[in-house]
Amino acid sequence: MTHHWEALGWTLIHFCWQAAAIALVYRLADLAMAKERTQARYVLALAALLGMLVASIGTLAYEESMYRHSTTVSASSVSAAKPSLQIIPRPLAVFDMPAAPRDTAKLLASDVMPYLDFFWIVGVLCLSVRTVGGWWLIRRLRHSALQKAPHTLRIGLDRIRLQMGIPRFVDLRLSNRIAGPLTVGVIRPLILLPITALTSLSPDQLEVVLAHELAHIRRADYFWNILQTMIETLFFFHPAVWWISHRLREQRELCCDDIAVETCHDPAVYATALLRLEEQRKTHLHLAMALDGNQSRMSLRARVLRILGDPEEQPRDLKPLSLAGMAALLVLFICPLPQVFASFKAAPKVSASIIHAVQHKVRPHAAVKTAQPNVAAPAPAPTPAATAVTATQLRTMIAVADQTALTSPATEGRSDYIDRMRAAGYNVDLDKYVAMKVQDITPEYAEQMTKATGERPSADDLIALKVQDVTPDYIARMRAAGYTGDLHKVIAMKVQDVTPEYAEQMAKATGEKPNVDQLIALRVQGVTPEYMSRMKAAGYNGDLNKFIAMKVQDVTPEYAEQMAKVGFGKPSVDDLVALKVQGVTPEYAAKLHADGIEASSFHDLISYRIFNVTPEFVAGMKDAGYGNLSAKQAVKLRVQGVTPEYAKGVKAQFPDATTDDLEQMRIFNIDSDFIASAKRHGFTPLTIQKLVKLRISGILDDNDQKESQ
């Protein structure tokens, strides 16, 4: 790998302890500033996040400069060397020579570095796709068909903008695709309001909400949020980054809350506006954007209490969980320190002859021949970059050379186990030999498994068979019982402890011979021959899959017998499974009957249970004037969310209203407010059908919107 990628990898490694240290310092400083203004705590969180970025950039620059320095020294040393002289091998005592500063950990981690860089690149790309997608959604929303805000609302926006000292023009538009207010843009800021905000908020509440969004523009929060998103993308792997980023977004919202409260005379107006917007947000799909800055909000309760001047109690002392988190950050900070300090320690030098010996797979004491074997001259003084490696590097290089030598053609005869396995037909890589040796797989075991299965298992199959303790005797017994599936099926049966005796007992209990898959499924679900016999004695003779389904739902012969006494005859296997899934019990059916809720089938009982048709609901509907509800009517009313209170309100204004009328009014969301609005606009006399037509036409909605403006 190139030095640039190596520098990047070490930057990511060092960032782990650097970010942990910054997060620890930030936590302590934030605790000390608990009584300070929100703006100060926001600046502290922003400084911590930017400090992480600066630390990573500085580390990357340091790693690059170290490589350029080592390259310069190496080039000068090589140009000064005399290649015509014979290199005299030095003894191993050269480890006591003066040290050369170099990071000994870098060679050990060089094999891992490509995977580390690859993981980082993949993570950055995935989060970049998310960020670009959010930007594209915002851009598409900004250029989509948006409605102009009412003139009075735009005048109020300009008044607040000038009051807050914002010289730039701020556009205001309405959209039906968002669930809450949204501010986008750096150079040309735009405030988007949901259309529902005009009907749910009063003029005073709208102004204070606009003040909150203008506060984001005045503080350039959109720009800082873009930078924050970039830092999250680059350092996605570190929890401290996400924690500080979450705290930063919380403080940002609180700062804007403070500015919004300063512009209104009554904080309760702003608190009420937040509650109304939260209600709207719950009933609409929230537009999730990576750049809107609002995806991480404080709890609504905490914000409202803070606005009203009654914040929730915050314990000042450190909780055990906080102490544990700080301890974890401290460990992350301390663990890499030995490696960091080791990079500044002196590393013992090794002569060039030893390096040459290791690279050519010979021992250090072997002579190194040159073009003039009879000419001997003292070796030139070794330079740190050209002839010195650390002791750790030397041990690593010797280990690599020894491992390569063991698998080279010249030394194949040294491994008796490998020769025997190759003679048995297993010519695999070294890792597979090691895995088979660990599991004590011998050529004799491989030969026995070949005879038992009728085919030669692969190395992976042999390992799996040995791990699961599959013996040739087990395979022979299962094959004698008629189960001749592939090796993977044999392994699965052994894992589930399927024996020939179990297979024979299940065949007798069911009257048919189960296949391999059925045997495994029966064993997994705990179906025993006794269970099969008892269910058959109760009159249930379905296929094996039905028995498995009943056992999964814990359907017993006793349960089937009790449900048969409910009054709808003997339930089928499907009825039993459905009843059990929905939690229908004989006691539930008896309670419904005692409370006057009649059911005509098991299907009615299941429907009652699914849609929560309770005795309390039926009694409430009777009090509202709707007695003798059929099962179908009760379920339909429950599906549409009709409550006894709603039914009483409709009955009071329309005495002749039927259950179908109730359902229709609920579908079109005709409530007391809508009826009052219709009367206020002179639509009398009123009927249910006239109300439905008014709701469909939207006339009253337009009139109400104009009045609110």
XYZ file of C-alpha atoms in Angstrom:
709
model
C 0.000 0.000 0.000
C 1.207 3.570 -0.652
C 2.450 5.785 2.122
C -0.626 8.009 1.741
C -2.962 5.156 2.681
C -0.643 4.127 5.522
C -0.678 7.683 6.844
C -4.462 7.716 6.624
C -4.711 4.434 8.530
C -2.522 5.649 11.358
C -4.485 8.881 11.479
C -7.688 6.871 12.039
C -6.011 4.769 14.736
C -4.686 7.804 16.606
C -8.073 9.509 16.246
C -9.605 6.838 18.509
C -7.710 8.032 21.586
C -7.642 11.679 20.501
C -11.453 11.849 20.180
C -11.877 10.042 23.498
C -9.589 12.542 25.211
C -11.427 15.515 23.660
C -14.802 14.059 24.686
C -13.560 13.563 28.255
C -12.330 17.163 28.475
C -15.588 18.405 26.951
C -17.671 16.470 29.474
C -15.767 17.909 32.427
C -15.941 21.440 31.004
C -19.660 21.093 30.253
C -20.330 20.021 33.835
C -18.424 23.042 35.085
C -20.464 25.310 32.774
C -23.850 23.876 33.749
C -25.094 27.275 34.931
C -23.679 29.228 31.993
C -25.754 30.532 29.098
C -26.812 28.114 26.413
C -24.742 29.975 23.806
C -21.542 29.346 25.786
C -22.289 25.648 26.079
C -23.069 25.546 22.358
C -19.706 27.130 21.535
C -18.012 24.598 23.819
C -19.633 21.646 21.998
C -18.802 23.164 18.597
C -15.188 23.712 19.658
C -14.924 20.081 20.801
C -16.241 18.802 17.468
C -13.977 21.091 15.456
C -11.085 20.124 17.719
C -11.517 16.509 16.647
C -11.290 17.577 12.994
C -8.188 19.696 13.644
C -6.518 16.853 15.580
C -7.055 14.431 12.694
C -5.713 16.907 10.114
C -2.637 17.563 12.242
C -2.007 13.836 12.703
C -2.304 13.210 8.962
C 0.164 16.009 8.225
C 2.578 14.601 10.832
C 2.426 11.094 9.347
C 3.046 12.445 5.839
C 6.026 14.525 7.021
C 7.535 11.497 8.786
C 7.431 9.537 5.541
C 9.032 12.365 3.539
C 11.769 12.658 6.157
C 12.524 8.925 6.122
C 12.554 8.885 2.297
C 15.029 11.781 2.164
C 17.384 10.122 4.650
C 17.163 6.781 2.820
C 17.974 8.331 -0.575
C 21.013 10.178 0.776
C 22.279 7.039 2.504
C 21.989 4.857 -0.581
C 23.798 7.396 -2.797
C 26.711 7.485 -0.301
C 27.131 3.694 -0.112
C 29.893 1.763 -2.014
C 28.352 -1.313 -3.712
C 31.736 -2.788 -4.762
C 32.686 -3.679 -1.216
C 31.777 -6.972 0.406
C 29.283 -6.678 3.231
C 30.693 -8.305 6.328
C 27.898 -9.970 8.337
C 27.607 -8.629 11.847
C 26.869 -10.720 14.918
C 23.548 -10.544 16.707
C 25.166 -8.344 19.331
C 24.450 -5.383 17.075
C 21.162 -5.096 18.898
C 23.130 -3.163 21.496
C 24.120 -0.432 19.023
C 22.710 3.117 19.246
C 19.006 3.388 18.463
C 17.171 4.920 15.487
C 13.787 6.574 16.124
C 11.037 4.682 14.344
C 7.631 3.394 15.243
C 7.979 -0.352 15.837
C 4.231 -0.895 15.840
C 3.854 0.187 12.207
C 5.249 -3.045 10.716
C 2.996 -5.198 12.893
C -0.099 -3.270 11.788
C 0.842 -3.006 8.095
C -1.182 -6.119 7.212
C -4.285 -4.736 8.907
C -3.998 -1.235 7.440
C -5.554 -1.999 3.994
C -8.632 -3.523 5.665
C -8.893 -0.545 8.022
C -8.742 1.923 5.133
C -11.254 -0.141 3.137
C -13.695 -0.227 6.059
C -13.357 3.545 6.494
C -13.906 4.229 2.792
C -16.998 2.026 2.680
C -18.456 3.735 5.754
C -17.771 7.211 4.392
C -19.327 6.315 1.043
C -22.471 4.902 2.678
C -22.983 7.977 4.848
C -22.157 10.242 1.912
C -24.946 8.628 -0.074
C -27.281 9.377 2.839
C -26.088 12.979 3.008
C -26.334 13.543 -0.739
C -29.789 11.987 -0.679
C -30.850 14.431 2.021
C -29.425 17.336 0.049
C -31.235 16.150 -3.078
C -34.526 15.895 -1.188
C -34.123 19.422 0.137
C -33.228 20.741 -3.310
C -36.190 18.938 -4.841
C -38.481 20.285 -2.149
C -37.178 23.805 -2.663
C -37.859 23.709 -6.415
C -41.165 21.868 -6.188
C -44.565 23.477 -6.412
C -44.721 25.525 -3.199
C -47.496 27.886 -2.244
C -46.879 31.524 -1.423
C -47.448 32.537 2.159
C -50.265 34.961 2.926
C -49.349 38.631 2.621
C -49.978 39.394 6.294
C -47.692 36.564 7.348
C -44.895 37.780 5.058
C -45.200 41.285 6.519
C -44.869 39.817 10.012
C -41.783 37.844 8.893
C -40.089 40.997 7.543
C -40.874 42.857 10.741
C -39.310 40.156 12.909
C -36.358 39.847 10.498
C -35.527 43.542 10.776
C -36.069 43.443 14.530
C -33.501 40.615 14.791
C -30.996 42.497 12.613
C -31.038 40.177 9.579
C -30.350 42.312 6.479
C -30.805 39.542 3.909
C -34.113 38.783 2.248
C -35.738 35.611 3.608
C -38.339 33.860 1.501
C -41.351 32.172 3.092
C -43.318 29.385 1.424
C -45.945 26.808 2.367
C -45.770 23.073 1.663
C -47.975 20.077 2.314
C -45.024 17.655 2.209
C -43.430 18.538 5.529
C -44.577 17.944 9.085
C -42.880 20.899 10.758
C -41.130 24.207 10.043
C -37.923 23.897 8.039
C -35.117 26.354 7.240
C -32.798 25.678 4.289
C -30.125 27.585 2.414
C -27.041 29.605 3.314
C -26.882 32.356 0.686
C -30.599 32.416 -0.167
C -32.353 31.240 2.985
C -35.873 29.862 2.729
C -38.346 29.089 5.500
C -40.891 26.360 4.796
C -44.046 26.038 6.856
C -46.527 23.171 6.710
C -49.918 24.237 5.452
C -51.497 22.743 8.559
C -49.613 25.289 10.681
C -51.894 28.057 9.375
C -54.961 26.293 10.725
C -53.512 24.934 13.957
C -51.536 27.987 15.158
C -52.728 31.456 16.101
C -51.056 34.567 14.572
C -48.986 35.093 17.736
C -47.858 31.480 17.710
C -46.928 31.703 14.027
C -44.773 34.755 14.687
C -42.815 33.119 17.484
C -42.271 29.999 15.339
C -40.949 32.219 12.538
C -38.664 33.904 15.086
C -37.194 30.496 15.942
C -36.481 29.774 12.270
C -35.015 33.251 11.733
C -32.720 32.585 14.687
C -31.302 29.631 12.732
C -30.632 31.968 9.799
C -29.017 34.669 11.926
C -26.721 32.110 13.565
C -25.819 30.464 10.178
C -26.888 27.130 11.649
C -27.452 25.624 8.200
C -23.759 26.097 7.341
C -22.551 24.744 10.679
C -24.882 21.789 10.328
C -23.367 20.954 6.916
C -19.888 21.005 8.477
C -21.161 18.932 11.389
C -22.585 16.354 8.985
C -19.239 16.143 7.177
C -17.436 15.444 10.465
C -20.008 12.770 11.337
C -19.433 11.187 7.932
C -15.628 11.195 8.183
C -15.509 9.855 11.754
C -18.630 7.698 11.775
C -16.829 4.919 13.642
C -16.298 6.838 16.901
C -19.152 7.045 19.458
C -17.712 10.249 20.957
C -18.275 12.080 17.662
C -21.961 11.128 17.591
C -22.405 11.967 21.273
C -20.900 15.455 20.998
C -22.776 16.009 17.728
C -26.038 15.098 19.452
C -25.259 17.518 22.288
C -24.413 20.226 19.751
C -27.800 19.897 18.046
C -29.573 20.050 21.404
C -27.750 23.236 22.398
C -28.456 24.737 18.962
C -32.193 24.254 19.393
C -32.056 25.704 22.898
C -30.213 28.793 21.639
C -32.914 29.372 19.028
C -35.582 28.815 21.682
C -34.012 31.573 23.787
C -34.023 33.992 20.859
C -37.634 33.125 20.003
C -38.771 33.665 23.598
C -37.096 37.108 23.628
C -39.264 38.201 20.664
C -42.596 37.333 22.266
C -44.150 38.751 25.407
C -45.581 35.495 26.717
C -43.432 32.308 26.793
C -46.627 30.278 27.101
C -47.475 31.247 23.517
C -44.264 29.623 22.269
C -44.733 26.558 24.470
C -48.257 26.093 23.117
C -46.973 26.458 19.564
C -44.451 23.675 20.182
C -47.197 21.401 21.477
C -49.409 22.108 18.464
C -46.567 21.445 16.029
C -45.759 18.186 17.804
C -49.379 17.082 17.378
C -49.165 17.842 13.665
C -45.866 16.014 13.427
C -47.395 12.868 14.911
C -50.160 12.767 12.319
C -47.928 13.362 9.290
C -44.899 11.656 7.863
C -41.745 13.515 8.903
C -39.463 14.491 6.043
C -36.161 12.985 7.162
C -33.251 15.016 5.796
C -29.622 14.692 6.728
C -29.034 18.463 6.481
C -32.090 19.996 8.097
C -30.539 20.090 11.545
C -33.723 18.885 13.252
C -33.326 15.147 13.307
C -32.018 15.139 16.871
C -34.333 17.107 19.160
C -34.584 17.347 22.892
C -37.657 15.890 24.494
C -40.672 18.123 24.071
C -41.334 18.075 27.809
C -37.841 19.362 28.627
C -38.055 22.186 26.087
C -41.513 23.305 27.196
C -40.572 23.296 30.883
C -37.417 25.251 30.127
C -39.339 27.860 28.114
C -41.841 28.279 30.925
C -38.983 28.834 33.377
C -39.433 25.573 35.259
C -36.718 23.215 33.971
C -36.629 19.608 34.999
C -34.404 18.726 37.913
C -30.945 17.848 36.687
C -28.801 16.027 39.244
C -25.533 17.889 39.645
C -23.543 14.951 40.899
C -22.139 12.326 38.571
C -24.287 9.240 38.255
C -22.691 5.772 38.209
C -23.508 5.565 34.502
C -21.712 8.868 33.859
C -18.729 7.680 35.874
C -18.670 4.461 33.868
C -18.760 6.412 30.619
C -15.940 8.680 31.749
C -13.924 5.665 32.844
C -14.435 4.063 29.427
C -13.241 7.255 27.731
C -10.220 7.313 30.048
C -9.373 3.705 29.112
C -9.638 4.593 25.416
C -7.264 7.454 26.093
C -4.700 5.428 28.051
C -4.618 2.168 26.026
C -2.821 3.559 22.937
C -0.280 5.536 24.991
C 2.340 2.718 25.212
C 2.313 2.408 21.410
C 2.484 6.186 21.040
C 5.433 6.473 23.440
C 7.090 3.488 21.778
C 7.189 5.426 18.517
C 9.544 7.939 20.170
C 11.785 5.342 21.785
C 15.094 4.250 20.326
C 14.886 1.041 18.323
C 17.991 -1.229 18.133
C 19.657 -1.406 14.750
C 20.342 -4.554 12.772
C 23.011 -4.809 10.103
C 22.180 -5.053 6.422
C 23.562 -8.601 6.273
C 20.891 -9.839 8.681
C 18.161 -8.174 6.646
C 19.575 -9.784 3.493
C 19.692 -13.159 5.227
C 16.074 -12.953 6.305
C 14.874 -11.817 2.887
C 16.656 -14.740 1.167
C 15.511 -17.300 3.762
C 19.010 -18.023 5.183
C 20.291 -17.646 8.723
C 22.120 -14.469 9.797
C 25.465 -16.273 10.262
C 25.595 -17.331 6.582
C 28.139 -15.530 4.407
C 26.868 -13.059 1.837
C 28.743 -13.310 -1.441
C 29.387 -10.416 -3.792
C 30.789 -10.059 -7.290
C 34.353 -10.199 -5.829
C 34.415 -13.095 -3.311
C 38.125 -12.835 -2.526
C 38.128 -9.104 -1.791
C 37.314 -8.212 1.750
C 36.911 -4.720 3.041
C 35.282 -3.220 6.083
C 31.620 -2.468 5.590
C 30.620 1.178 5.394
C 29.091 2.692 8.466
C 25.396 1.785 8.431
C 22.918 4.638 8.212
C 19.666 4.549 10.202
C 17.353 4.481 7.201
C 19.319 2.160 4.924
C 20.538 -0.678 7.217
C 18.602 -0.541 10.474
C 15.428 -2.343 11.492
C 14.030 -2.985 14.918
C 14.229 -6.227 16.817
C 10.463 -6.612 16.538
C 10.691 -6.175 12.768
C 13.439 -8.795 12.574
C 11.424 -11.349 14.546
C 8.420 -10.724 12.311
C 10.472 -11.140 9.125
C 12.066 -14.378 10.379
C 8.626 -15.767 11.307
C 7.293 -14.953 7.824
C 10.349 -16.548 6.218
C 9.978 -19.723 8.329
C 6.275 -20.042 7.487
C 7.050 -19.648 3.779
C 9.801 -22.238 4.031
C 7.485 -24.806 5.606
C 5.183 -24.703 2.581
C 7.895 -24.471 -0.095
C 8.682 -27.512 -2.318
C 12.064 -28.011 -0.648
C 10.520 -28.710 2.754
C 7.263 -30.468 1.905
C 8.641 -33.762 3.169
C 9.034 -32.368 6.696
C 5.301 -32.397 7.392
C 4.133 -35.969 7.854
C 0.507 -34.926 8.556
C 0.279 -32.855 5.394
C 1.788 -35.688 3.316
C -0.684 -38.202 4.716
C -3.683 -35.927 4.116
C -2.492 -35.196 0.580
C -2.128 -38.908 -0.020
C -5.744 -39.294 1.122
C -6.805 -36.803 -1.587
C -6.929 -33.565 0.412
C -4.669 -31.091 -1.357
C -5.857 -27.867 0.306
C -4.309 -24.666 1.588
C -2.429 -24.370 4.863
C -5.383 -22.909 6.793
C -7.522 -25.938 5.996
C -4.732 -28.289 7.145
C -4.506 -26.388 10.412
C -8.279 -26.497 10.913
C -8.417 -30.241 10.239
C -5.486 -30.863 12.571
C -7.165 -28.847 15.333
C -10.284 -31.027 15.025
C -8.087 -34.176 15.058
C -9.173 -35.242 11.583
C -6.967 -38.073 10.400
C -6.728 -39.834 7.003
C -8.348 -42.847 8.662
C -11.365 -40.736 9.730
C -11.637 -39.312 6.214
C -11.566 -42.815 4.733
C -14.245 -44.044 7.163
C -16.521 -41.115 6.315
C -16.019 -41.792 2.610
C -17.149 -45.401 3.046
C -20.127 -44.405 5.219
C -21.407 -41.693 2.871
C -20.465 -43.235 -0.454
C -18.652 -40.073 -1.506
C -15.476 -38.309 -0.497
C -16.315 -35.377 1.810
C -14.557 -32.081 1.218
C -12.255 -30.588 3.820
C -15.012 -28.236 4.998
C -17.472 -31.133 5.251
C -14.975 -33.163 7.263
C -14.469 -30.267 9.671
C -18.228 -29.760 10.087
C -18.822 -33.481 10.608
C -16.092 -33.662 13.235
C -17.265 -30.513 15.049
C -20.804 -31.922 15.359
C -19.460 -35.341 16.391
C -20.954 -37.142 13.405
C -19.534 -40.659 13.371
C -19.540 -43.246 10.577
C -21.768 -45.383 12.800
C -24.395 -42.591 13.041
C -24.454 -42.167 9.262
C -24.753 -45.926 8.742
C -27.657 -46.183 11.202
C -29.549 -43.267 9.628
C -29.025 -44.691 6.162
C -30.262 -48.065 7.357
C -33.410 -46.273 8.557
C -33.910 -44.911 5.015
C -32.480 -41.406 5.380
C -29.864 -40.903 2.692
C -29.757 -37.115 2.418
C -26.616 -35.125 1.679
C -23.995 -34.417 4.314
C -25.513 -31.075 5.261
C -28.824 -32.775 6.079
C -26.945 -35.406 8.091
C -25.184 -32.672 10.059
C -28.491 -30.879 10.683
C -30.079 -34.090 11.989
C -27.136 -34.694 14.315
C -27.284 -31.106 15.608
C -30.984 -31.586 16.475
C -30.312 -35.023 17.972
C -32.465 -36.839 15.428
C -31.876 -40.545 15.925
C -33.152 -43.627 14.027
C -35.268 -44.449 17.075
C -36.926 -41.003 16.977
C -37.606 -41.363 13.252
C -39.180 -44.784 13.786
C -41.381 -43.540 16.639
C -42.613 -40.567 14.594
C -43.432 -42.853 11.680
C -45.571 -45.026 13.959
C -47.313 -42.035 15.537
C -48.162 -40.336 12.233
C -48.761 -43.373 10.076
C -46.345 -42.030 7.484
C -42.611 -41.802 7.201
C -41.367 -38.221 7.703
C -38.672 -36.944 5.365
C -35.421 -35.401 6.564
C -36.719 -31.818 6.605
C -39.852 -32.811 8.490
C -37.836 -34.759 11.035
C -35.624 -31.735 11.674
C -38.615 -29.383 11.948
C -40.444 -31.767 14.301
C -37.380 -32.034 16.509
C -36.738 -28.277 16.504
C -40.304 -27.545 17.650
C -40.244 -30.261 20.281
C -42.924 -32.449 18.690
C -42.799 -35.820 20.414
C -44.472 -39.110 19.493
C -46.612 -38.740 22.628
C -47.923 -35.345 21.454
C -48.759 -36.771 18.024
C -50.605 -39.713 19.561
C -52.642 -37.493 21.891
C -53.667 -35.094 19.110
C -54.657 -38.012 16.884
C -56.686 -39.475 19.742
C -58.487 -36.114 19.956
C -59.460 -36.495 16.283
C -56.864 -34.338 14.542
C -55.226 -36.214 11.672
C -53.721 -33.382 9.616
C -50.389 -33.526 7.866
C -47.106 -33.068 9.687
C -46.924 -29.332 8.917
C -50.243 -28.811 10.721
C -48.945 -30.697 13.744
C -45.828 -28.520 13.748
C -47.979 -25.360 13.608
C -50.134 -26.567 16.526
C -47.062 -27.409 18.602
C -45.505 -24.010 17.894
C -48.672 -22.325 19.244
C -48.874 -24.754 22.171
C -52.209 -26.206 21.070
C -52.959 -29.150 23.333
C -55.755 -31.763 23.236
C -57.176 -30.131 26.379
C -57.381 -26.744 24.672
C -59.089 -28.277 21.626
C -61.617 -30.031 23.863
C -62.391 -26.816 25.787
C -62.909 -24.794 22.601
C -65.246 -27.485 21.257
C -67.535 -26.799 24.255
C -67.900 -23.081 23.396
C -70.857 -23.847 21.159
C -69.578 -23.652 17.593
C -68.750 -27.300 17.098
C -65.359 -28.908 16.886
C -62.693 -26.427 15.709
C -60.454 -27.385 12.812
C -56.672 -27.352 12.969
C -56.605 -23.914 11.311
C -59.227 -22.633 13.768
C -57.226 -23.885 16.720
C -54.026 -22.254 15.471
C -55.759 -18.915 14.752
C -57.587 -18.934 18.095
C -54.372 -19.646 19.947
C -52.414 -16.977 18.045
C -54.976 -14.308 18.986
C -55.191 -15.463 22.592
C -58.827 -16.551 22.447
C -59.572 -18.730 25.456
C -62.753 -20.459 26.643
C -62.878 -17.932 29.472
C -62.810 -15.054 26.969
C -65.700 -16.562 24.995
C -67.712 -17.173 28.187
C -67.190 -13.564 29.342
C -68.398 -12.203 26.004
C -71.523 -14.335 26.220
C -72.181 -13.288 29.823
C -71.933 -9.603 28.853
C -74.401 -9.999 26.011
C -71.945 -10.035 23.113
C -73.045 -12.855 20.892
C -70.772 -14.571 18.388
C -71.896 -16.996 15.715
C -68.564 -18.655 14.869
C -64.952 -19.004 15.810
C -64.248 -16.323 13.202
C -66.355 -13.854 15.190
C -64.386 -14.607 18.339
C -61.122 -14.048 16.478
C -62.388 -10.761 15.009
C -63.545 -9.564 18.437
C -60.110 -10.312 19.834
C -58.194 -8.688 16.970
C -60.183 -5.430 17.016
C -60.571 -5.345 20.807
C -64.346 -5.541 20.921
C -64.740 -5.647 24.693
C -67.783 -5.831 26.954
C -67.021 -2.267 28.032
C -67.215 -1.084 24.416
C -70.538 -2.844 23.810
C -71.976 -1.493 27.087
C -70.895 2.038 26.180
C -72.518 1.765 22.765
C -75.745 0.597 24.416
C -75.713 3.657 26.661
C -75.253 5.806 23.552
C -78.386 4.317 22.036
C -76.884 1.584 19.874
C -77.926 -1.712 21.376
C -78.103 -5.186 19.828
C -74.991 -4.666 17.701
C -74.194 -7.564 15.410
C -70.686 -8.962 15.273
C -70.093 -7.331 11.901
C -71.343 -3.925 13.066
C -69.261 -3.976 16.250
C -66.119 -4.865 14.343
C -66.701 -2.202 11.674
C -67.258 0.498 14.285
C -64.139 -0.569 16.163
C -62.079 -0.573 12.965
C -63.079 3.022 12.209
C -62.275 4.140 15.756
C -65.828 4.938 16.812
C -65.986 5.382 20.579
C -69.059 5.475 22.818
C -68.364 9.150 23.513
C -68.308 9.947 19.804
C -71.536 7.995 19.323
C -73.238 9.944 22.134
C -72.241 13.244 20.554
C -73.633 12.236 17.153
C -76.807 10.833 18.695
C -77.406 14.094 20.541
C -77.403 16.104 17.306
C -78.814 13.443 14.973
C -81.200 11.168 16.912
C -81.894 9.025 13.851
C -78.227 8.315 13.092
C -77.533 4.631 12.389
C -74.341 2.656 12.800
C -73.652 3.174 9.088
C -73.968 6.927 9.630
C -71.540 6.714 12.538
C -69.052 4.878 10.391
C -69.410 7.336 7.517
C -69.000 10.378 9.748
C -65.918 8.879 11.344
C -64.376 8.093 7.957
C -64.725 11.741 6.872
C -63.614 13.038 10.305
C -66.821 14.930 10.983
C -66.642 16.006 14.609
C -68.362 18.599 16.783
C -65.980 21.370 15.656
C -66.781 20.727 12.011
C -70.528 20.674 12.718
C -70.244 23.957 14.639
C -68.325 25.490 11.736
C -71.039 24.421 9.300
C -73.734 26.004 11.463
C -71.685 29.170 11.863
C -71.486 29.552 8.086
C -75.253 29.170 7.685
C -75.504 25.629 6.368
C -78.794 24.792 8.056
C -80.733 22.636 8.381
C -77.931 20.082 8.605
C -78.033 16.424 7.687
C -75.350 13.812 7.806
C -75.232 13.588 4.034
C -74.894 17.365 3.741
C -71.986 17.306 6.211
C -70.262 14.606 4.185
C -70.622 16.661 0.997
C -69.264 19.758 2.743
C -66.240 17.786 3.970
C -65.568 16.383 0.498
C -65.876 19.779 -1.182
C -63.474 21.465 1.276
C -65.532 24.660 1.354
C -65.452 24.975 5.103
C -61.721 24.271 5.219
C -61.028 27.193 2.851
C -63.314 29.528 4.801
C -61.720 28.609 8.120
C -58.280 29.172 6.644
C -59.228 32.647 5.409
C -60.665 33.557 8.809
C -57.487 32.458 10.580
C -55.474 34.712 8.281
